Tab-separated table of C-alpha atoms (C1' of nucleotides) in Angstrom:
chain	number	residue	atom	x	y	z
A	1	VAL	CA	82.056	124.115	92.551
A	2	SER	CA	81.239	126.396	95.442
A	3	ASP	CA	83.469	128.868	97.246
A	4	ASP	CA	83.815	126.783	100.386
A	5	ALA	CA	85.150	123.885	98.313
A	6	PRO	CA	87.836	125.411	96.101
A	7	TRP	CA	88.990	123.334	93.154
A	8	PRO	CA	92.500	121.958	93.595
A	9	SER	CA	95.391	123.872	92.102
A	10	ARG	CA	97.479	122.282	89.411
A	11	ASP	CA	100.165	121.573	92.001
A	12	GLN	CA	97.706	119.937	94.344
A	13	LEU	CA	96.323	117.897	91.485
A	14	ALA	CA	99.782	116.722	90.487
A	15	THR	CA	100.534	115.780	94.074
A	16	TRP	CA	97.316	113.820	94.402
A	17	MET	CA	97.922	112.021	91.113
A	18	HIS	CA	101.258	110.824	92.469
A	19	VAL	CA	99.765	109.851	95.814
A	20	ALA	CA	96.973	107.993	94.071
A	21	GLY	CA	99.505	106.167	91.965
A	22	VAL	CA	101.353	105.003	95.040
A	23	ILE	CA	98.318	103.790	96.939
A	24	MET	CA	97.163	101.952	93.821
A	25	THR	CA	100.496	100.255	93.105
A	26	LEU	CA	102.354	99.801	96.379
A	27	PRO	CA	99.874	97.417	98.064
A	28	PRO	CA	99.697	95.115	95.026
A	29	ALA	CA	103.495	95.103	94.818
A	30	ILE	CA	103.837	94.149	98.473
A	31	ASP	CA	101.128	91.530	98.077
A	32	ALA	CA	102.693	90.062	94.968
A	33	GLN	CA	106.040	89.360	96.596
A	34	LEU	CA	104.456	87.746	99.651
A	35	LYS	CA	102.014	85.744	97.592
A	36	ARG	CA	104.653	84.499	95.230
A	37	TYR	CA	107.220	83.368	97.741
A	38	SER	CA	105.112	82.540	100.795
A	39	GLY	CA	101.503	82.216	99.691
A	40	LEU	CA	100.504	84.967	102.113
A	41	SER	CA	98.643	88.189	101.519
A	42	PHE	CA	99.998	91.276	103.230
A	43	TYR	CA	96.899	91.257	105.380
A	44	GLU	CA	97.586	87.722	106.559
A	45	TYR	CA	101.238	88.552	107.125
A	46	SER	CA	100.173	91.494	109.279
A	47	ILE	CA	98.030	89.195	111.400
A	48	LEU	CA	100.887	86.779	111.995
A	49	ASP	CA	103.275	89.627	112.718
A	50	ALA	CA	100.930	91.340	115.166
A	51	LEU	CA	100.384	88.099	117.046
A	52	SER	CA	104.094	87.368	117.203
A	53	ARG	CA	104.621	90.662	119.027
A	54	ALA	CA	101.781	90.152	121.481
A	55	PRO	CA	102.195	88.821	125.013
A	56	ASN	CA	101.703	85.044	124.862
A	57	ARG	CA	101.283	85.415	121.112
A	58	ALA	CA	97.581	86.083	121.627
A	59	ARG	CA	95.257	88.995	121.066
A	60	GLN	CA	91.545	89.588	121.256
A	61	LEU	CA	89.983	89.642	117.794
A	62	CYS	CA	88.510	93.128	117.937
A	63	GLU	CA	91.896	94.521	118.915
A	64	LEU	CA	93.701	92.484	116.274
A	65	ALA	CA	91.276	93.688	113.632
A	66	GLN	CA	92.202	97.301	114.388
A	67	MET	CA	95.929	96.563	114.376
A	68	ALA	CA	95.615	94.987	110.945
A	69	TYR	CA	93.512	97.927	109.728
A	70	GLY	CA	90.535	95.860	108.652
A	71	SER	CA	86.959	95.197	109.647
A	72	GLN	CA	85.967	92.492	112.098
A	73	SER	CA	84.228	90.715	109.287
A	74	ARG	CA	87.376	90.663	107.215
A	75	LEU	CA	89.357	89.318	110.133
A	76	SER	CA	86.765	86.656	110.805
A	77	HIS	CA	86.965	85.382	107.236
A	78	ALA	CA	90.758	85.489	107.317
A	79	MET	CA	90.881	83.636	110.646
A	80	LYS	CA	88.846	80.833	109.171
A	81	ARG	CA	91.293	80.428	106.298
A	82	MET	CA	94.372	80.734	108.493
A	83	GLU	CA	93.004	78.356	111.100
A	84	LYS	CA	92.542	75.804	108.343
A	85	GLN	CA	96.218	76.246	107.475
A	86	GLY	CA	97.111	75.643	111.101
A	87	TRP	CA	98.730	79.050	111.551
A	88	VAL	CA	96.361	80.367	114.226
A	89	MET	CA	93.820	79.106	116.746
A	90	ARG	CA	90.788	80.649	118.354
A	91	ARG	CA	89.932	80.297	122.021
A	92	ASP	CA	87.648	82.046	124.475
A	93	CYS	CA	89.189	85.114	125.963
A	94	ALA	CA	90.892	84.242	129.244
A	95	GLY	CA	90.024	87.006	131.691
A	96	HIS	CA	86.508	88.090	130.959
A	97	ALA	CA	83.900	89.072	128.489
A	98	ARG	CA	82.313	87.635	125.393
A	99	GLY	CA	85.596	88.008	123.570
A	100	VAL	CA	87.601	85.553	121.508
A	101	GLU	CA	91.362	85.438	121.297
A	102	ALA	CA	93.489	84.625	118.283
A	103	VAL	CA	96.603	82.632	119.141
A	104	LEU	CA	99.649	82.149	116.953
A	105	THR	CA	100.595	78.483	116.637
A	106	ASP	CA	104.128	77.181	116.234
A	107	GLU	CA	103.334	76.503	112.604
A	108	GLY	CA	102.136	80.077	112.192
A	109	HIS	CA	105.272	81.360	113.812
A	110	ALA	CA	107.400	79.232	111.523
A	111	LYS	CA	105.480	80.558	108.544
A	112	LEU	CA	106.152	84.124	109.639
A	113	ILE	CA	109.862	83.442	110.138
A	114	GLU	CA	109.993	81.935	106.685
A	115	ALA	CA	108.224	84.849	105.020
A	116	ALA	CA	109.824	87.750	106.872
A	117	PRO	CA	113.212	88.094	105.162
A	118	GLY	CA	111.822	88.311	101.651
A	119	HIS	CA	109.102	90.675	102.733
A	120	VAL	CA	111.498	92.944	104.584
A	121	GLN	CA	113.796	92.981	101.583
A	122	GLU	CA	110.921	93.965	99.305
A	123	VAL	CA	109.881	96.795	101.604
A	124	ARG	CA	113.445	98.000	101.575
A	125	ARG	CA	113.621	97.850	97.805
A	126	LEU	CA	110.281	99.548	97.205
A	127	VAL	CA	110.364	102.157	99.943
A	128	VAL	CA	113.507	102.540	102.024
A	129	ASP	CA	116.008	102.445	99.183
A	130	ALA	CA	113.810	104.534	96.894
A	131	LEU	CA	114.005	107.530	99.228
A	132	THR	CA	116.702	109.584	100.861
A	133	PRO	CA	116.992	109.109	104.639
A	134	GLU	CA	115.499	112.564	105.063
A	135	GLN	CA	112.544	111.706	102.833
A	136	LEU	CA	112.021	108.476	104.710
A	137	ALA	CA	111.765	110.352	107.972
A	138	GLN	CA	109.372	112.864	106.411
A	139	PHE	CA	107.312	110.005	105.015
A	140	GLY	CA	106.922	108.513	108.470
A	141	GLU	CA	105.707	111.798	109.905
A	142	ILE	CA	103.343	112.382	107.002
A	143	CYS	CA	101.788	108.957	107.395
A	144	ARG	CA	101.450	109.499	111.119
A	145	SER	CA	99.410	112.623	110.392
A	146	LEU	CA	97.296	110.877	107.772
A	147	LEU	CA	96.574	107.948	110.070
A	148	ALA	CA	95.173	110.319	112.659
A	149	VAL	CA	92.400	110.993	110.135
A	150	THR	CA	91.950	107.651	108.392
A	151	ALA	CA	92.352	105.377	111.418
A	152	PRO	CA	92.070	107.471	114.590
A	153	ASN	CA	91.311	104.449	116.776
A	154	ALA	CA	94.352	102.507	115.680
A	155	THR	CA	96.893	105.160	116.621
A	156	HIS	CA	97.379	104.093	120.221
A	157	LEU	CA	97.684	100.433	119.219
A	158	LEU	CA	100.494	101.181	116.820
A	159	GLU	CA	103.239	101.685	119.370
A	160	GLU	CA	102.178	98.466	121.048
A	161	GLY	CA	102.671	96.755	117.725
A	162	LEU	CA	106.292	97.881	117.707
A	163	SER	CA	107.266	95.511	120.491
A	164	PRO	CA	109.996	93.109	119.459
A	165	PRO	CA	108.645	89.730	118.387
A	166	ASN	CA	108.601	87.020	121.057
A	167	ASP	CA	110.971	84.453	119.611
B	1	VAL	CA	119.089	87.379	108.543
B	2	SER	CA	122.218	87.806	106.516
B	3	ASP	CA	124.627	90.710	106.398
B	4	ASP	CA	123.566	91.927	102.990
B	5	ALA	CA	119.977	92.200	104.200
B	6	PRO	CA	120.195	94.079	107.502
B	7	TRP	CA	117.135	93.963	109.723
B	8	PRO	CA	115.283	97.274	109.891
B	9	SER	CA	116.059	99.620	112.736
B	10	ARG	CA	113.334	100.493	115.196
B	11	ASP	CA	112.911	103.834	113.451
B	12	GLN	CA	112.563	102.200	110.065
B	13	LEU	CA	110.094	99.737	111.490
B	14	ALA	CA	108.006	102.502	112.994
B	15	THR	CA	108.038	104.374	109.696
B	16	TRP	CA	106.964	101.311	107.764
B	17	MET	CA	104.175	100.581	110.255
B	18	HIS	CA	102.805	104.061	109.617
B	19	VAL	CA	103.185	103.732	105.867
B	20	ALA	CA	101.497	100.349	105.936
B	21	GLY	CA	98.652	101.829	107.932
B	22	VAL	CA	98.112	104.504	105.344
B	23	ILE	CA	98.159	102.216	102.332
B	24	MET	CA	95.747	99.896	104.124
B	25	THR	CA	93.273	102.606	105.165
B	26	LEU	CA	93.454	105.420	102.630
B	27	PRO	CA	92.228	103.479	99.586
B	28	PRO	CA	89.200	102.042	101.421
B	29	ALA	CA	88.365	105.517	102.732
B	30	ILE	CA	88.488	107.017	99.244
B	31	ASP	CA	86.477	104.119	97.893
B	32	ALA	CA	83.852	104.362	100.606
B	33	GLN	CA	83.012	107.993	99.892
B	34	LEU	CA	82.739	107.431	96.159
B	35	LYS	CA	80.757	104.247	96.558
B	36	ARG	CA	78.354	105.790	99.021
B	37	TYR	CA	77.542	108.954	97.142
B	38	SER	CA	78.098	107.975	93.526
B	39	GLY	CA	78.168	104.193	93.317
B	40	LEU	CA	81.663	104.341	91.822
B	41	SER	CA	84.872	102.695	92.917
B	42	PHE	CA	87.990	104.817	92.881
B	43	TYR	CA	89.249	102.672	90.034
B	44	GLU	CA	86.150	103.407	87.954
B	45	TYR	CA	86.363	107.090	88.839
B	46	SER	CA	89.966	107.119	87.633
B	47	ILE	CA	88.890	105.651	84.300
B	48	LEU	CA	86.235	108.310	83.777
B	49	ASP	CA	88.629	111.041	84.842
B	50	ALA	CA	91.438	109.855	82.568
B	51	LEU	CA	89.074	109.717	79.594
B	52	SER	CA	87.698	113.175	80.301
B	53	ARG	CA	91.210	114.602	80.005
B	54	ALA	CA	92.036	112.749	76.798
B	55	PRO	CA	91.778	114.233	73.315
B	56	ASN	CA	88.299	113.393	71.978
B	57	ARG	CA	87.624	111.736	75.313
B	58	ALA	CA	89.123	108.512	73.995
B	59	ARG	CA	92.141	106.404	74.813
B	60	GLN	CA	93.483	103.069	73.753
B	61	LEU	CA	92.822	100.405	76.360
B	62	CYS	CA	96.414	99.378	77.023
B	63	GLU	CA	97.318	103.012	77.646
B	64	LEU	CA	94.286	103.596	79.815
B	65	ALA	CA	95.092	100.523	81.875
B	66	GLN	CA	98.489	101.970	82.738
B	67	MET	CA	97.062	105.373	83.599
B	68	ALA	CA	94.636	103.751	86.003
B	69	TYR	CA	97.442	101.621	87.473
B	70	GLY	CA	95.768	98.281	86.852
B	71	SER	CA	96.167	95.224	84.646
B	72	GLN	CA	94.561	94.920	81.239
B	73	SER	CA	92.400	92.167	82.610
B	74	ARG	CA	91.123	94.391	85.361
B	75	LEU	CA	90.343	97.132	82.885
B	76	SER	CA	88.581	94.720	80.574
B	77	HIS	CA	86.285	93.540	83.352
B	78	ALA	CA	85.650	97.109	84.462
B	79	MET	CA	84.892	98.224	80.916
B	80	LYS	CA	82.239	95.564	80.621
B	81	ARG	CA	80.511	96.813	83.757
B	82	MET	CA	80.832	100.471	82.837
B	83	GLU	CA	79.672	99.895	79.281
B	84	LYS	CA	76.561	98.273	80.686
B	85	GLN	CA	75.986	101.444	82.725
B	86	GLY	CA	76.334	103.490	79.551
B	87	TRP	CA	79.326	105.456	80.823
B	88	VAL	CA	81.831	104.282	78.206
B	89	MET	CA	81.903	102.684	74.760
B	90	ARG	CA	84.442	100.547	72.964
B	91	ARG	CA	85.382	100.983	69.338
B	92	ASP	CA	88.207	99.853	67.087
B	93	CYS	CA	91.214	102.088	67.297
B	94	ALA	CA	91.069	104.757	64.606
B	95	GLY	CA	94.529	105.003	63.097
B	96	HIS	CA	96.018	101.548	63.104
B	97	ALA	CA	96.740	98.353	64.913
B	98	ARG	CA	94.780	95.673	66.680
B	99	GLY	CA	93.902	98.153	69.393
B	100	VAL	CA	90.592	99.099	70.950
B	101	GLU	CA	89.672	102.530	72.206
B	102	ALA	CA	87.576	103.402	75.222
B	103	VAL	CA	85.366	106.434	74.700
B	104	LEU	CA	83.655	108.472	77.383
B	105	THR	CA	79.942	108.917	76.654
B	106	ASP	CA	77.903	111.962	77.627
B	107	GLU	CA	76.332	109.896	80.382
B	108	GLY	CA	79.774	108.949	81.639
B	109	HIS	CA	80.846	112.558	81.576
B	110	ALA	CA	77.752	113.569	83.505
B	111	LYS	CA	78.488	110.840	86.029
B	112	LEU	CA	81.998	112.159	86.511
B	113	ILE	CA	80.761	115.743	86.941
B	114	GLU	CA	78.295	114.537	89.529
B	115	ALA	CA	80.867	112.562	91.490
B	116	ALA	CA	83.816	114.948	91.332
B	117	PRO	CA	82.954	117.555	93.984
B	118	GLY	CA	82.375	115.046	96.762
B	119	HIS	CA	85.463	113.093	95.824
B	120	VAL	CA	87.651	116.184	95.684
B	121	GLN	CA	86.326	117.282	99.038
B	122	GLU	CA	87.153	113.901	100.554
B	123	VAL	CA	90.691	113.978	99.181
B	124	ARG	CA	91.082	117.420	100.677
B	125	ARG	CA	89.775	116.254	104.035
B	126	LEU	CA	91.863	113.083	104.166
B	127	VAL	CA	95.093	114.349	102.674
B	128	VAL	CA	95.446	118.038	101.878
B	129	ASP	CA	94.000	119.374	105.125
B	130	ALA	CA	95.717	116.721	107.222
B	131	LEU	CA	99.156	117.989	106.249
B	132	THR	CA	101.021	121.259	106.298
B	133	PRO	CA	101.642	122.796	102.869
B	134	GLU	CA	105.282	121.862	103.239
B	135	GLN	CA	104.433	118.263	104.064
B	136	LEU	CA	102.078	118.112	101.110
B	137	ALA	CA	104.856	119.189	98.782
B	138	GLN	CA	107.213	116.642	100.347
B	139	PHE	CA	104.543	113.965	99.970
B	140	GLY	CA	104.258	114.669	96.273
B	141	GLU	CA	107.991	114.335	95.773
B	142	ILE	CA	108.156	111.173	97.854
B	143	CYS	CA	105.392	109.555	95.846
B	144	ARG	CA	107.066	110.570	92.627
B	145	SER	CA	110.177	108.705	93.749
B	146	LEU	CA	108.201	105.662	94.839
B	147	LEU	CA	106.292	105.514	91.572
B	148	ALA	CA	109.544	105.327	89.685
B	149	VAL	CA	109.988	101.930	91.338
B	150	THR	CA	106.432	100.599	91.602
B	151	ALA	CA	105.145	101.809	88.230
B	152	PRO	CA	108.084	102.845	86.049
B	153	ASN	CA	106.089	102.604	82.840
B	154	ALA	CA	103.332	104.914	84.035
B	155	THR	CA	105.581	107.836	84.883
B	156	HIS	CA	105.565	109.448	81.456
B	157	LEU	CA	101.791	109.058	81.156
B	158	LEU	CA	101.206	110.908	84.379
B	159	GLU	CA	101.867	114.403	83.118
B	160	GLU	CA	99.593	113.715	80.179
B	161	GLY	CA	96.884	112.861	82.687
B	162	LEU	CA	97.216	116.328	84.164
B	163	SER	CA	95.650	118.004	81.167
B	164	PRO	CA	92.554	119.986	82.075
B	165	PRO	CA	89.332	118.050	81.452
B	166	ASN	CA	87.608	118.710	78.113
B	167	ASP	CA	84.307	120.204	79.220
C	1	DT	C1'	105.796	85.406	67.223
C	2	DA	C1'	104.188	88.886	70.133
C	3	DA	C1'	101.171	92.861	71.383
C	4	DG	C1'	96.550	93.889	72.621
C	5	DA	C1'	92.466	92.278	74.459
C	6	DT	C1'	89.187	89.078	76.447
C	7	DT	C1'	87.377	85.260	79.211
C	8	DG	C1'	86.353	82.078	83.038
C	9	DA	C1'	87.642	80.148	87.393
C	10	DT	C1'	89.214	80.996	91.785
C	11	DT	C1'	89.678	83.830	95.719
C	12	DA	C1'	89.047	87.660	98.689
C	13	DG	C1'	86.514	91.782	100.612
C	14	DT	C1'	82.294	94.251	101.656
C	15	DC	C1'	77.891	94.783	103.376
C	16	DA	C1'	73.927	93.721	105.873
C	17	DA	C1'	71.881	90.502	108.854
C	18	DT	C1'	72.293	87.467	112.649
C	19	DC	C1'	73.783	85.356	116.907
C	20	DT	C1'	75.535	85.434	121.658
C	21	DT	C1'	76.347	87.170	125.974
C	22	DA	C1'	77.326	90.835	129.446
D	1	DT	C1'	70.641	97.194	124.682
D	2	DA	C1'	75.075	96.999	122.797
D	3	DA	C1'	79.792	95.005	122.152
D	4	DG	C1'	82.039	91.208	120.002
D	5	DA	C1'	81.905	87.894	116.592
D	6	DT	C1'	80.154	85.248	112.738
D	7	DT	C1'	77.753	84.191	108.434
D	8	DG	C1'	76.154	84.290	103.606
D	9	DA	C1'	75.255	86.837	99.505
D	10	DC	C1'	77.145	89.787	96.352
D	11	DT	C1'	80.830	92.051	93.962
D	12	DA	C1'	85.361	92.732	92.398
D	13	DA	C1'	90.347	91.396	91.460
D	14	DT	C1'	93.729	88.087	90.138
D	15	DC	C1'	95.666	84.570	87.440
D	16	DA	C1'	96.203	81.629	83.711
D	17	DA	C1'	94.518	80.468	79.357
D	18	DT	C1'	92.772	81.894	75.009
D	19	DC	C1'	91.785	84.580	70.928
D	20	DT	C1'	92.972	87.876	67.240
D	21	DT	C1'	95.713	90.279	64.232
D	22	DA	C1'	99.957	92.767	62.757
DNA sequence: TAAGATTGATTAGTCAATCTTA
DNA sequence: TAAGATTGACTAATCAATCTTA
């Protein structure tokens, strides 16, 4: 342990233990609800959701991969599975380039509509209702700061992902 | 969408998008550093760390599984791998019961000592330094509240896990 | 009968290598 | 040459079933 890398204080350690607990347990909890009632992983749900908010329900893969916070390889594997389910399609990117677009099908949209209420309810139960309104607002700001470090490229795509879904 | 399950407001949605981003990116970032420099997953690191803080560097498996926030099955698979590396041993639980204890070996302890500085530095970079001291304190409290919902059984074990390591 | 632990099968994610096209 | 995308091999996690012993 050198001087330029001070060991964490007991308070910092306690904080990190709690943070670690949350990042170890919250994703599995979210996944479990989706898997159980809709047969979707949270990652797959995120794909469907991101597409439903996109113009024409289509996005280029490399962009979609960033919005879902995963690698291109991961997206490619997931697309294969989801295409087999009939939830998405792939087609050459309209305008230009060597790109490929993912498109949400009607079946995919129906799947999302079916899964959304239960998922939203679970997020409310696990996060929104577990915190005071003030804490919830703080949590949003904290995560915004963390994302600037862990996913700097995705930041500007996030507000785009907040568009209302195209019903 | 029924009345008893109101749709999230735009603010709540934005908050959740940021939270989701963090839980999708922070664990892989932590894992990547450990994997790259020490060949450990964060889960395996947590096992070694929990054992190093235990009396006699030993803990019963079912207890250890909770402290590492994973299922018994997951721990059992991990123990097999880590035993093969010589980092841990299994032995029948001393006092009573049909339990099995995990014990940290000297090699496992050395592995932990080797991995710790880089891991701690990464946690500081990704979390501690990314937030103001006030935010960090808020984050700890927020995660404490969330854990009460996502891992109610682990709460009382957490303070035990804060014991200083037995060097 | 149930807690504690293990096992094997299935599935998903990562990593490195490859392919295609501007 | 590099961005965008895909592939296959390897590794790890989940889930259900099983085993053991109080």
